[in-house]
Structure formats: structure tokens, C-alpha cells
Short mmCIF file of N, CA and C in Angstrom, two decimals:
data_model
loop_
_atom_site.label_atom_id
_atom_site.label_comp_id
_atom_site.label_asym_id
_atom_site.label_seq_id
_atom_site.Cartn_x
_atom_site.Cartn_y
_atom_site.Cartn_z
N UNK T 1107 -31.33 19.84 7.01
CA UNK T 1107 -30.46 18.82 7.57
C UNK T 1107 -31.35 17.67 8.04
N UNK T 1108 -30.93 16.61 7.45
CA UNK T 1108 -31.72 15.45 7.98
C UNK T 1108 -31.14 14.64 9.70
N UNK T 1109 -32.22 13.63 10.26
CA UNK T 1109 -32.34 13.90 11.91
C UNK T 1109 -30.40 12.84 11.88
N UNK T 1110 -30.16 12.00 10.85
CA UNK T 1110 -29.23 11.52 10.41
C UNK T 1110 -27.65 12.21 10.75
N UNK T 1111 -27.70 13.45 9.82
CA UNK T 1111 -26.82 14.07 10.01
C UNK T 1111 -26.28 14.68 10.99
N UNK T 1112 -27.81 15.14 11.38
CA UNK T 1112 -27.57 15.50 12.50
C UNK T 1112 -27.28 14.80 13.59
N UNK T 1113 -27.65 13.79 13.51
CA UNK T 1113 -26.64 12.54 14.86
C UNK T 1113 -25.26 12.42 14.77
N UNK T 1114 -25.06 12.52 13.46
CA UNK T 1114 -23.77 12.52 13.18
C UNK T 1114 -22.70 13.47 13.39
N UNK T 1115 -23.20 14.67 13.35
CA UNK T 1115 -22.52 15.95 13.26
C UNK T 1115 -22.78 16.00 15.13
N UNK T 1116 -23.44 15.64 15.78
CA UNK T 1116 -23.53 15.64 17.28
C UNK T 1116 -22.74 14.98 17.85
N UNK T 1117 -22.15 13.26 17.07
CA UNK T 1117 -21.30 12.77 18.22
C UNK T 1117 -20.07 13.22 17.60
N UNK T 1118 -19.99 13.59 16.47
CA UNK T 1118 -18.53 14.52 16.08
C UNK T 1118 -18.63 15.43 17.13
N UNK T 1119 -19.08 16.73 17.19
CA UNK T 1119 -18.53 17.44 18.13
C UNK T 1119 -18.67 17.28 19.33
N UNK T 1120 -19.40 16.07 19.87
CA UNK T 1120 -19.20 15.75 21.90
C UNK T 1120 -17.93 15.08 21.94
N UNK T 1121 -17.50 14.45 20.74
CA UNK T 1121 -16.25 13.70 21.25
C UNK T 1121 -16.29 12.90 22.26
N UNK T 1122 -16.97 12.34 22.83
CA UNK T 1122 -16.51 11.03 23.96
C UNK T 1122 -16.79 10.45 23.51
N UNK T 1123 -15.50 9.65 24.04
CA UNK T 1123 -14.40 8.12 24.02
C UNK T 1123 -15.89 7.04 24.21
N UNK T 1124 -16.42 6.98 25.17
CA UNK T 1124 -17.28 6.15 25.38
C UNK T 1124 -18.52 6.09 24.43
N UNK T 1125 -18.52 6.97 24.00
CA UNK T 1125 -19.93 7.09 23.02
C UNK T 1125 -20.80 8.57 23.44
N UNK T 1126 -22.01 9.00 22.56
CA UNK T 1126 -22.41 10.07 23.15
C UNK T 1126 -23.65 9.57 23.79
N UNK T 1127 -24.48 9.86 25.08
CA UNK T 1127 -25.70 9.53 25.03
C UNK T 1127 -26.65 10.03 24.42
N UNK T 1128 -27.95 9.26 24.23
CA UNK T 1128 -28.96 9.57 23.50
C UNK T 1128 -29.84 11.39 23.67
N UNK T 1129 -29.71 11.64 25.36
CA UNK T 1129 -30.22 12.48 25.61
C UNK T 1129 -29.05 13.96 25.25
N UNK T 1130 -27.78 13.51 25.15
CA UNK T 1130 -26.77 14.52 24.96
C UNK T 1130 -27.03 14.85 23.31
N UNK T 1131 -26.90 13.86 22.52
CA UNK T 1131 -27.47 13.56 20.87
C UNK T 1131 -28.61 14.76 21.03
N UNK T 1132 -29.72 14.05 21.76
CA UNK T 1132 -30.83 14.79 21.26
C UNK T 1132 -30.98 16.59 21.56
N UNK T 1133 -30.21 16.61 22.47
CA UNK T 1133 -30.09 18.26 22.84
C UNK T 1133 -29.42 19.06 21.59
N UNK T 1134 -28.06 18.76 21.65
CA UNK T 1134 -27.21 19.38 20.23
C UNK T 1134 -28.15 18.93 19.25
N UNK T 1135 -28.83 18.07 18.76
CA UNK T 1135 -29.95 18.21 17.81
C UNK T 1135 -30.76 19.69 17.42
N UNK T 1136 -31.27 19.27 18.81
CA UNK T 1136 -32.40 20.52 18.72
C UNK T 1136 -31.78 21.76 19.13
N UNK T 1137 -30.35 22.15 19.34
CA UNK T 1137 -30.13 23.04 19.52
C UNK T 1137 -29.62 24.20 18.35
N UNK T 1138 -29.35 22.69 17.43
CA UNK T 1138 -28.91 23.24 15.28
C UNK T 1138 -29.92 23.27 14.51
N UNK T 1139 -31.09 22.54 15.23
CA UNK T 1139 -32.25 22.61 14.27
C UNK T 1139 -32.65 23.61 13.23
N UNK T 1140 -33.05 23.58 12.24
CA UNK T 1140 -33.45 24.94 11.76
C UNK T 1140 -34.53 25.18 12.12
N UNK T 1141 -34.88 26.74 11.97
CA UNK T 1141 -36.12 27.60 13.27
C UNK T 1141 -37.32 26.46 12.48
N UNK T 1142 -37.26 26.63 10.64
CA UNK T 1142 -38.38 26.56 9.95
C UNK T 1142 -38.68 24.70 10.13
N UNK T 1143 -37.99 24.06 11.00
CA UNK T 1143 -37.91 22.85 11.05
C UNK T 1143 -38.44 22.46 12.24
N UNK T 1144 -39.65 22.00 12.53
CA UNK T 1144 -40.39 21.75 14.15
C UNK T 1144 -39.78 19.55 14.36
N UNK T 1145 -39.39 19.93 15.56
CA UNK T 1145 -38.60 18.51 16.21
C UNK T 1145 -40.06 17.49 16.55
N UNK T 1146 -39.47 16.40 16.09
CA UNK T 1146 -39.81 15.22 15.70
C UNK T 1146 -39.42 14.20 16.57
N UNK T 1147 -39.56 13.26 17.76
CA UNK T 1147 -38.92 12.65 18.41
C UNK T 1147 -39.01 11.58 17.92
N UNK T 1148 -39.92 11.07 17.32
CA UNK T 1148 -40.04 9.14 16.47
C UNK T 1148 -39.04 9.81 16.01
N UNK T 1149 -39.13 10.27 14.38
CA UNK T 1149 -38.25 10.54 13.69
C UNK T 1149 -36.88 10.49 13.79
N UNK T 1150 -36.30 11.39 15.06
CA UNK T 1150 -35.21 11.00 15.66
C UNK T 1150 -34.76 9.71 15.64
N UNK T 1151 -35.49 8.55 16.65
CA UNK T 1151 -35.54 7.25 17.54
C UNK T 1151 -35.59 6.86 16.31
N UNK T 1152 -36.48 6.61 14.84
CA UNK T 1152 -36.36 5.79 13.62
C UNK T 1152 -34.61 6.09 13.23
N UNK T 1153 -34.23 7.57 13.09
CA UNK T 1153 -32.88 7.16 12.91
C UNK T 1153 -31.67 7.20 13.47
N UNK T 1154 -31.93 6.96 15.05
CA UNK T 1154 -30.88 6.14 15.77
C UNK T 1154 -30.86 4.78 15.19
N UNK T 1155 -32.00 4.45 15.17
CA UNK T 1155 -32.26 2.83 15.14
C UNK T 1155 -32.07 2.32 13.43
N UNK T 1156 -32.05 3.50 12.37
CA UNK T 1156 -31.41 2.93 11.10
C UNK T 1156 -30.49 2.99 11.32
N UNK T 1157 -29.33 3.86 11.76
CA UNK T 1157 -28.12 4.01 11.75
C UNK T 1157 -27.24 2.73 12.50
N UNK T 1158 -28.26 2.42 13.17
CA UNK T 1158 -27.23 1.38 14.25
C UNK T 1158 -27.65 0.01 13.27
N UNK T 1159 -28.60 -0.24 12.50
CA UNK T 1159 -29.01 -1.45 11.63
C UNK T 1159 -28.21 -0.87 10.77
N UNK T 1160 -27.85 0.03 9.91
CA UNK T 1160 -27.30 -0.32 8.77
C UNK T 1160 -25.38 -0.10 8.89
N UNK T 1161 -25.16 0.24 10.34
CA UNK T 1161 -23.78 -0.08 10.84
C UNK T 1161 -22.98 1.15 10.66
N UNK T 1162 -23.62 2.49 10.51
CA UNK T 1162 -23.13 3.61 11.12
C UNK T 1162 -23.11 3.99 12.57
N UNK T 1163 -23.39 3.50 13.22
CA UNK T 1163 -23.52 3.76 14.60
C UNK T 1163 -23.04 2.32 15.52
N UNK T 1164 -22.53 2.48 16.74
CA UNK T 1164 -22.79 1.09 17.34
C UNK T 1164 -22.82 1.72 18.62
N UNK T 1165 -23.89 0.87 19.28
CA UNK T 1165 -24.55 1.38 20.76
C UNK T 1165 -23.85 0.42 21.80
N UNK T 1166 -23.78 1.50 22.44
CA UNK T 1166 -23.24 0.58 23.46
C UNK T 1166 -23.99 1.25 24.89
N UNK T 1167 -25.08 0.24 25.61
CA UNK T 1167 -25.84 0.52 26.27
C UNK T 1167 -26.65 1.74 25.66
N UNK T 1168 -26.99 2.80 26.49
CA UNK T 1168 -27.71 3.80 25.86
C UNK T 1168 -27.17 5.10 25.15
N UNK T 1169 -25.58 4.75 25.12
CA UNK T 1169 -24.83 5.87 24.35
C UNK T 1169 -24.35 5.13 22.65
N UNK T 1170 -23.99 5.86 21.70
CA UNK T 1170 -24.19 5.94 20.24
C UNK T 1170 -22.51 6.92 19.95
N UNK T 1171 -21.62 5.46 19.37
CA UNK T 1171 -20.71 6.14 18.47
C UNK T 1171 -20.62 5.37 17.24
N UNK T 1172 -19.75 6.00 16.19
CA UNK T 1172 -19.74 6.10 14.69
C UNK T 1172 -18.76 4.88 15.15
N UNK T 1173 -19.51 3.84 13.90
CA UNK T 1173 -19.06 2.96 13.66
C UNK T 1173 -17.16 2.88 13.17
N UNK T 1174 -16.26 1.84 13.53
CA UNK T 1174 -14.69 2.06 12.58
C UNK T 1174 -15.22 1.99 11.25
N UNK T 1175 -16.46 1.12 10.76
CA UNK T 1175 -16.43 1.05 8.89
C UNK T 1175 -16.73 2.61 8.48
N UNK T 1176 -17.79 3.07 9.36
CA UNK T 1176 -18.70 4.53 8.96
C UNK T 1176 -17.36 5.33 8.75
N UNK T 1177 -16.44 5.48 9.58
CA UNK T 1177 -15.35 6.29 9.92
C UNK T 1177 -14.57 6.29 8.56
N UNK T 1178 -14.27 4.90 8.36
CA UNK T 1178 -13.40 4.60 7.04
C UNK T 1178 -14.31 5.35 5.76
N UNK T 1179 -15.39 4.47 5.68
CA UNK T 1179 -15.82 5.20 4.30
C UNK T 1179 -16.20 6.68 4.21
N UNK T 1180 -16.49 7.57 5.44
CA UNK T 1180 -16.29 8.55 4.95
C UNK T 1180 -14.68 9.30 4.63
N UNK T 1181 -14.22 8.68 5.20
CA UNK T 1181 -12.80 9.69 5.01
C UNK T 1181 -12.35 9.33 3.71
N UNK T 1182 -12.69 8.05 2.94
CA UNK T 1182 -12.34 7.58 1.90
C UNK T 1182 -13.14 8.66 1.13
N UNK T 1183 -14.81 8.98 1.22
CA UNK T 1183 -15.47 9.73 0.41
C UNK T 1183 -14.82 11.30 0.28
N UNK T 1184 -14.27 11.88 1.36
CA UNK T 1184 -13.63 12.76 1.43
C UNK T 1184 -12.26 12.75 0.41
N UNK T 1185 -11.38 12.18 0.76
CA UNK T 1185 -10.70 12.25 -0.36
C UNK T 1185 -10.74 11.87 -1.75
N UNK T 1186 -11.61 11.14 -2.29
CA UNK T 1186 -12.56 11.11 -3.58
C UNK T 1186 -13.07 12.40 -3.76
N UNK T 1187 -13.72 13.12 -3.35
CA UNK T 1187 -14.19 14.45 -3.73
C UNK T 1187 -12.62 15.47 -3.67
N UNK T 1188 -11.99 15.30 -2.87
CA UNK T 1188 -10.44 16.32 -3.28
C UNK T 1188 -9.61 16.20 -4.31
N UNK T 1189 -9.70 14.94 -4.21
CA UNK T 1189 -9.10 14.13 -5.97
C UNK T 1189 -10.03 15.16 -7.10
N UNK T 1190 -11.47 14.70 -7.10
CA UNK T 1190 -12.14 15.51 -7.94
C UNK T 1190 -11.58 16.91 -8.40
N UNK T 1191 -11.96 17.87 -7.60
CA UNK T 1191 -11.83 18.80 -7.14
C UNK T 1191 -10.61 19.10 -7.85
N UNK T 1192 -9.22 18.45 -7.65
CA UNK T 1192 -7.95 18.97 -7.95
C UNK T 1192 -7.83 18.68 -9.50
N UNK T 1193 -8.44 17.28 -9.85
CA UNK T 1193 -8.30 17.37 -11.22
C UNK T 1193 -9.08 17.93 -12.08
N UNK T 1194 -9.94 19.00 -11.63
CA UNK T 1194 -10.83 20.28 -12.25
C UNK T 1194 -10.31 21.10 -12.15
N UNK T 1195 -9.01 21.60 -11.70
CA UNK T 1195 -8.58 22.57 -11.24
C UNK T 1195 -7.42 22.47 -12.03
N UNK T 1196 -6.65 21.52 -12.16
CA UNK T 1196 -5.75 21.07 -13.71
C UNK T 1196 -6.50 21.19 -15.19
N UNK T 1197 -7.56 21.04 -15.26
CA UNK T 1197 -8.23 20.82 -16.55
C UNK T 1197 -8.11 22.43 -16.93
N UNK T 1198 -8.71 23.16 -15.59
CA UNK T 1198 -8.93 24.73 -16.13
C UNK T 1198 -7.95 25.66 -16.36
N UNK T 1199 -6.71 24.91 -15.39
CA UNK T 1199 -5.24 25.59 -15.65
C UNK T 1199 -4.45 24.94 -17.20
N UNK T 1200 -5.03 23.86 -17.40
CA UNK T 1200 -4.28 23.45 -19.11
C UNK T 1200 -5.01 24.28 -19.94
N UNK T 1201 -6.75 24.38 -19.98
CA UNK T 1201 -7.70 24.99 -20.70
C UNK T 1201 -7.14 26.66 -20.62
N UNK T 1202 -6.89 27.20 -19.68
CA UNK T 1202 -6.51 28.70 -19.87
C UNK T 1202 -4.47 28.81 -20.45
N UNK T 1203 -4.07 27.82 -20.43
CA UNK T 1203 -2.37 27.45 -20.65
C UNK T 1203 -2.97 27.88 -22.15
N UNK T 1204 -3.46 26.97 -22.72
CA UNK T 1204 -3.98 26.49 -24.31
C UNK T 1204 -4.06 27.52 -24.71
N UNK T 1205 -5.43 28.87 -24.34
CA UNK T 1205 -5.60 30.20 -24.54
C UNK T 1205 -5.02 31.07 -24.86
N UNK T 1206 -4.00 31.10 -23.76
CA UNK T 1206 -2.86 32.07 -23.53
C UNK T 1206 -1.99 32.04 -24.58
N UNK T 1207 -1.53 31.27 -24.99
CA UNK T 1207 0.04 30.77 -25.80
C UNK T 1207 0.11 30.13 -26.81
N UNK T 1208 -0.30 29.90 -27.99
CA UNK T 1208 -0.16 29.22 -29.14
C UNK T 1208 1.37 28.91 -29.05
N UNK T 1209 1.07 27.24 -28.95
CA UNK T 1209 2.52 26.44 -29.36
C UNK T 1209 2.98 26.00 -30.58
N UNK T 1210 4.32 26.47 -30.86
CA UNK T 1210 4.64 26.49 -32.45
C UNK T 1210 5.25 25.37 -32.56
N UNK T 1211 5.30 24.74 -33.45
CA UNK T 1211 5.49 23.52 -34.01
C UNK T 1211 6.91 23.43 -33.97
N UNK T 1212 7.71 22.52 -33.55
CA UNK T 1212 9.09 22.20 -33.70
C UNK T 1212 9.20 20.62 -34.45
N UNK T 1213 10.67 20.83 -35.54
CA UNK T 1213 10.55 19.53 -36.18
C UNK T 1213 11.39 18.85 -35.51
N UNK T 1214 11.29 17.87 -35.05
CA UNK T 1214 12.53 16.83 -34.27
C UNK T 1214 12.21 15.64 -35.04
N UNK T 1215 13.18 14.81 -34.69
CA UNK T 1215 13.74 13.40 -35.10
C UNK T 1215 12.88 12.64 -34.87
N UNK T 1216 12.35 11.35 -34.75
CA UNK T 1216 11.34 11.13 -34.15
C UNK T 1216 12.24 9.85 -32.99
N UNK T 1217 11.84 10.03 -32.07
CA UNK T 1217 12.48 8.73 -30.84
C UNK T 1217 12.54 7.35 -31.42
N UNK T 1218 14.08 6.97 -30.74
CA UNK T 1218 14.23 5.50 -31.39
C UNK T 1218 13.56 4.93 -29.99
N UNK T 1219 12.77 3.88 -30.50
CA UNK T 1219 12.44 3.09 -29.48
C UNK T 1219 13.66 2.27 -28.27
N UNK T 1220 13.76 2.19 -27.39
CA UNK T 1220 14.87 0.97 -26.68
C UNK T 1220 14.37 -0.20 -26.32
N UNK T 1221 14.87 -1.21 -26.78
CA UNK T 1221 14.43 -2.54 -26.77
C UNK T 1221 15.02 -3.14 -25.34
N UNK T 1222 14.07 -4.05 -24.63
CA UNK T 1222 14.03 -4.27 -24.10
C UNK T 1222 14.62 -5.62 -24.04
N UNK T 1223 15.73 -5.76 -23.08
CA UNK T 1223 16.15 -7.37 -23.09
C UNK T 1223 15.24 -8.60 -21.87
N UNK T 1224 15.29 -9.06 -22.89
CA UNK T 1224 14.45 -10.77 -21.81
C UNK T 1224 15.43 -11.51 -21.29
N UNK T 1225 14.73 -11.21 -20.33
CA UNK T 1225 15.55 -12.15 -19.16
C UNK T 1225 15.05 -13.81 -18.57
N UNK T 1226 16.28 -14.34 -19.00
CA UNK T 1226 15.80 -15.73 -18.33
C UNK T 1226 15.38 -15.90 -17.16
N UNK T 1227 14.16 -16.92 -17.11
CA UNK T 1227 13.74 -17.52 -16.14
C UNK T 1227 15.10 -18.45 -15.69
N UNK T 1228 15.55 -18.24 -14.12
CA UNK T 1228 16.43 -19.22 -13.57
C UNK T 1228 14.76 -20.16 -12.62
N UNK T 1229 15.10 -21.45 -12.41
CA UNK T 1229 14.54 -22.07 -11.22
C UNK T 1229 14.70 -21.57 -9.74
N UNK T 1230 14.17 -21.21 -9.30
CA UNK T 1230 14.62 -21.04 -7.73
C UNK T 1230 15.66 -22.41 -7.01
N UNK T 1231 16.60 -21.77 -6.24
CA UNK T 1231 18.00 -22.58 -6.46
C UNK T 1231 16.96 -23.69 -4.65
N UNK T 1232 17.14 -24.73 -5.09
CA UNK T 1232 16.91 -25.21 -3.66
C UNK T 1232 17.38 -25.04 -2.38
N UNK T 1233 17.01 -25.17 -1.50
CA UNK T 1233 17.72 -24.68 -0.12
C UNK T 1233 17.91 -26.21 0.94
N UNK T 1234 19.16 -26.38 1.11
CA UNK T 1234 19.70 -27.45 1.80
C UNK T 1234 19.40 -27.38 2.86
N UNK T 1235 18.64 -28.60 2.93
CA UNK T 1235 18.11 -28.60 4.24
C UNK T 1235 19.30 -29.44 5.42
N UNK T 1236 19.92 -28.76 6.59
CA UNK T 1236 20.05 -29.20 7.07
C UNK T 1236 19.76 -30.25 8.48
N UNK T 1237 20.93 -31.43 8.54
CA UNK T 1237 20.12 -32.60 9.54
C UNK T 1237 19.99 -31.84 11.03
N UNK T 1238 19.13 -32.31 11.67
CA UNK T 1238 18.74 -31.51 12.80
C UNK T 1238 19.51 -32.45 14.10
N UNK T 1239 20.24 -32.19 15.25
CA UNK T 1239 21.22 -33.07 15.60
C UNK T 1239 20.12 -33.66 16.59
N UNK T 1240 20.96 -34.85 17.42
CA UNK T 1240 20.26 -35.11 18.36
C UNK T 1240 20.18 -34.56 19.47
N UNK T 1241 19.17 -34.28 20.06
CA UNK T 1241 19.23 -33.73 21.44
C UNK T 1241 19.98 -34.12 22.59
N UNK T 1242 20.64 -33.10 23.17
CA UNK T 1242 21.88 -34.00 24.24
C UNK T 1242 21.47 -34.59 25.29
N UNK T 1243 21.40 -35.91 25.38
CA UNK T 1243 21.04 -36.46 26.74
C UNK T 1243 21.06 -35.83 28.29
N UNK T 1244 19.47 -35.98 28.68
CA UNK T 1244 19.85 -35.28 30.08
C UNK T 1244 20.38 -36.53 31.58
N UNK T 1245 21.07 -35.65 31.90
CA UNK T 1245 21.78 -36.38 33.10
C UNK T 1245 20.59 -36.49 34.13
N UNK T 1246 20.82 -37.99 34.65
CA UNK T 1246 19.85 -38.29 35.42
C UNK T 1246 20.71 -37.83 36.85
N UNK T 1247 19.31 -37.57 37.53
CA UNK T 1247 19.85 -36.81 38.63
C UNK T 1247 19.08 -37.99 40.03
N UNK T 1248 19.96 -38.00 41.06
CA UNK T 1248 19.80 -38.91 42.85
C UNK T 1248 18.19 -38.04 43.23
N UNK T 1249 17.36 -38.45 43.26
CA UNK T 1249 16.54 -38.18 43.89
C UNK T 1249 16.82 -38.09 45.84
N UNK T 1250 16.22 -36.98 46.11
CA UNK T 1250 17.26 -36.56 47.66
C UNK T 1250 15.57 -37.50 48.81
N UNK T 1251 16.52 -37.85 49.70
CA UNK T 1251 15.41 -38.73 50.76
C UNK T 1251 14.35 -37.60 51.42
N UNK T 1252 13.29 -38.45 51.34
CA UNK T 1252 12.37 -37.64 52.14
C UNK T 1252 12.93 -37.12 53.79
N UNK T 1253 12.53 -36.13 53.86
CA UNK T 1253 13.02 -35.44 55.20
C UNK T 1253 12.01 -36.32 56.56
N UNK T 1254 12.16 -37.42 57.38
CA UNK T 1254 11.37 -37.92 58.34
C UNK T 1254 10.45 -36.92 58.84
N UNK T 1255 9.20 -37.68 59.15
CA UNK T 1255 7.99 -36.66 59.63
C UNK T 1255 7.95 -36.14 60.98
N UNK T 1256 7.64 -34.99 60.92
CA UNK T 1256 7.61 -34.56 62.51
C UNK T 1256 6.11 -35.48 62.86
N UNK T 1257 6.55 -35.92 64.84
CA UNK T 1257 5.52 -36.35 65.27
C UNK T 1257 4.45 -35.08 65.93
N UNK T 1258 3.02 -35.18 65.84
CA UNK T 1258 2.26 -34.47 66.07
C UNK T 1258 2.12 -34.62 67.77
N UNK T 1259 2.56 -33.78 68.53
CA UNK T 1259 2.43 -33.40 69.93
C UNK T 1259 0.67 -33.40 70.30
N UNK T 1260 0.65 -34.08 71.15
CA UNK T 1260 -1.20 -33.69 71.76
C UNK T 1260 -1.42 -32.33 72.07
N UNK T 1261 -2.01 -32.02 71.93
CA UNK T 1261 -2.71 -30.72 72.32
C UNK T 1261 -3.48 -30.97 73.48
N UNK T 1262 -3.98 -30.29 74.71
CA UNK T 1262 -4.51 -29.82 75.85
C UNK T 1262 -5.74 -29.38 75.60
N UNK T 1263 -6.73 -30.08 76.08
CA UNK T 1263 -7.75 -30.13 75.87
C UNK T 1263 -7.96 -28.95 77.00
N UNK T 1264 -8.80 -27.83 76.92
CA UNK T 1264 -9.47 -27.47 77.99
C UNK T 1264 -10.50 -28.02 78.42
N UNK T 1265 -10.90 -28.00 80.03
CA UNK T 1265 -11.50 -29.02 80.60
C UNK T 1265 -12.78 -27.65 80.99
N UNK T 1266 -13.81 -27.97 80.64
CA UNK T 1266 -14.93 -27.25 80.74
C UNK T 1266 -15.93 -27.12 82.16
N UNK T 1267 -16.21 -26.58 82.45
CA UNK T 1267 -16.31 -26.67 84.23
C UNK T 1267 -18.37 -26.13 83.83
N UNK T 1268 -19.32 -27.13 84.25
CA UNK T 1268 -19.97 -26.92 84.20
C UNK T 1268 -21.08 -26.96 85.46
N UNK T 1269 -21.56 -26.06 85.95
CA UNK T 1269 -22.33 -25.75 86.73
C UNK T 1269 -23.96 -26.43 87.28
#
């Protein structure tokens, strides 16, 4: 298993929303490692740092999740290989059909073709535009009088008593 996959297969199974951190990554790493496989820490750090350049990964601060494109194209690659898969699995079920059963020849008529009628092009019918009315005049409205100002009362000075 390359250090790749294995990043990959790590933030699949931590599942957090936020991303996984680097030190959480690197534990489940080394915890799938194979025995005959001695851990590598550049190695690792080279492919955090391809993954996030070539846009499988996107970091956010010091935690690492799978990119939305990474996400898309694998699930796309996934069902490309099931497609495969199923239409090998038709080939071998017609290939053993074939085996089994010699099909005997029947004479039939041969099919009249049905002709197909052409249909005129109509123009697209125009659409009447209707006039847009005028907007209804707004009623002017009495502007209401200013309310007279209250007069400002003096205030009381306290008188400071100094010694």
C-alpha cells in the first residue's frame, strides 16, 4: 500500500466533518502498515504535500480532507469498473446460452420497413407584446408642522466648597 492510499483510506475511516489531522492521519497509517514495510516520515509529508498540489486533498490549517473533485472522480471510477464487470458477466451468460442450445432456424417474412412522415417546419408563432400601462399617479400628501421645540431648563450647577 502506498503512503497515498493510505492517507486516503485514513480520512475515509476518521470521518470528520472538519478534516482529519495530520497526527490522527499519521497514526491509522502506521497502525495498517504492513509488518514487512518500515515507516518513512518524509515520505509520508512528500505525499500529503502531492496530494494537496495535485487537488486530492485540501488542507485546511493542519487537518487534510478529500477534495469534492477527488470525491467525484472516484465514485465515477467506481462505477466504470461495475459497468465493466456486468458487461463480462453478460458476455459469459450469452457465451454459455450459445453452448447450451442450438437455435434452429425459422423462415419468416422479412419486416416491412415503416416510413416515416416529415413534418413541417412551422415558424415559431410571435408573442404579442403587450403595452405596459402607466403608472398611477401618487397622491401628494400635507406635510404635518414641525412640533415647536422644547426650551432647555438650566441645570444647577453644584457649587464646590473648597478648603
Amino acid at each position: 500500500m502506498s503512503y497515498k492510499a493510505g492517507i486516503i483510506k485514513a480520512i475515509d475511516e476518521l470521518k470528520d466533518r472538519t478534516g482529519s489531522s495530520t497526527i490522527a492521519i499519521k497514526k491509522h497509517t502506521q497502525a495498517n502498515l504492513p509488518k514487512d514495510k518500515k515507516w518513512k516520515n518524509g515520505m509520508f509529508l512528500a505525499a500529503l504535500k502531492s496530494g494537496v498540489a495535485a487537488g486530492d486533498f485540501v488542507q485546511v490549517k493542519n487537518s487534510y480532507k478529500l477534495s469534492q473533485e477527488f470525491k467525484k472522480k472516484r465514485i465515477s471510477d467506481e462505477k466504470a469498473v461495475i459497468r465493466k464487470q456486468k458487461a463480462a458477466e453478460k458476455k459469459k451468460e450469452a457465451a454459455a446460452k450459445k453452448k447450451a442450445a442450438p437455435k434452429k432456424k425459422k423462415k419468416t417474412a422479412p419486416k416491412k420497413k415503416t416510413e416515416t412522415k416529415k413534418k413541417k417546419k412551422t415558424a415559431p408563432k410571435k408573442k404579442t407584446e403587450k403595452k405596459k400601462k402607466a403608472a398611477p399617479k401618487k397622491k401628494t400628501t400635507t406635510k404635518k408642522k414641525a412640533a415647536p421645540k422644547k426650551k432647555k431648563t438650566p441645570t444647577k450647577k453644584k457649587k464646590s466648597t473648597k478648603k
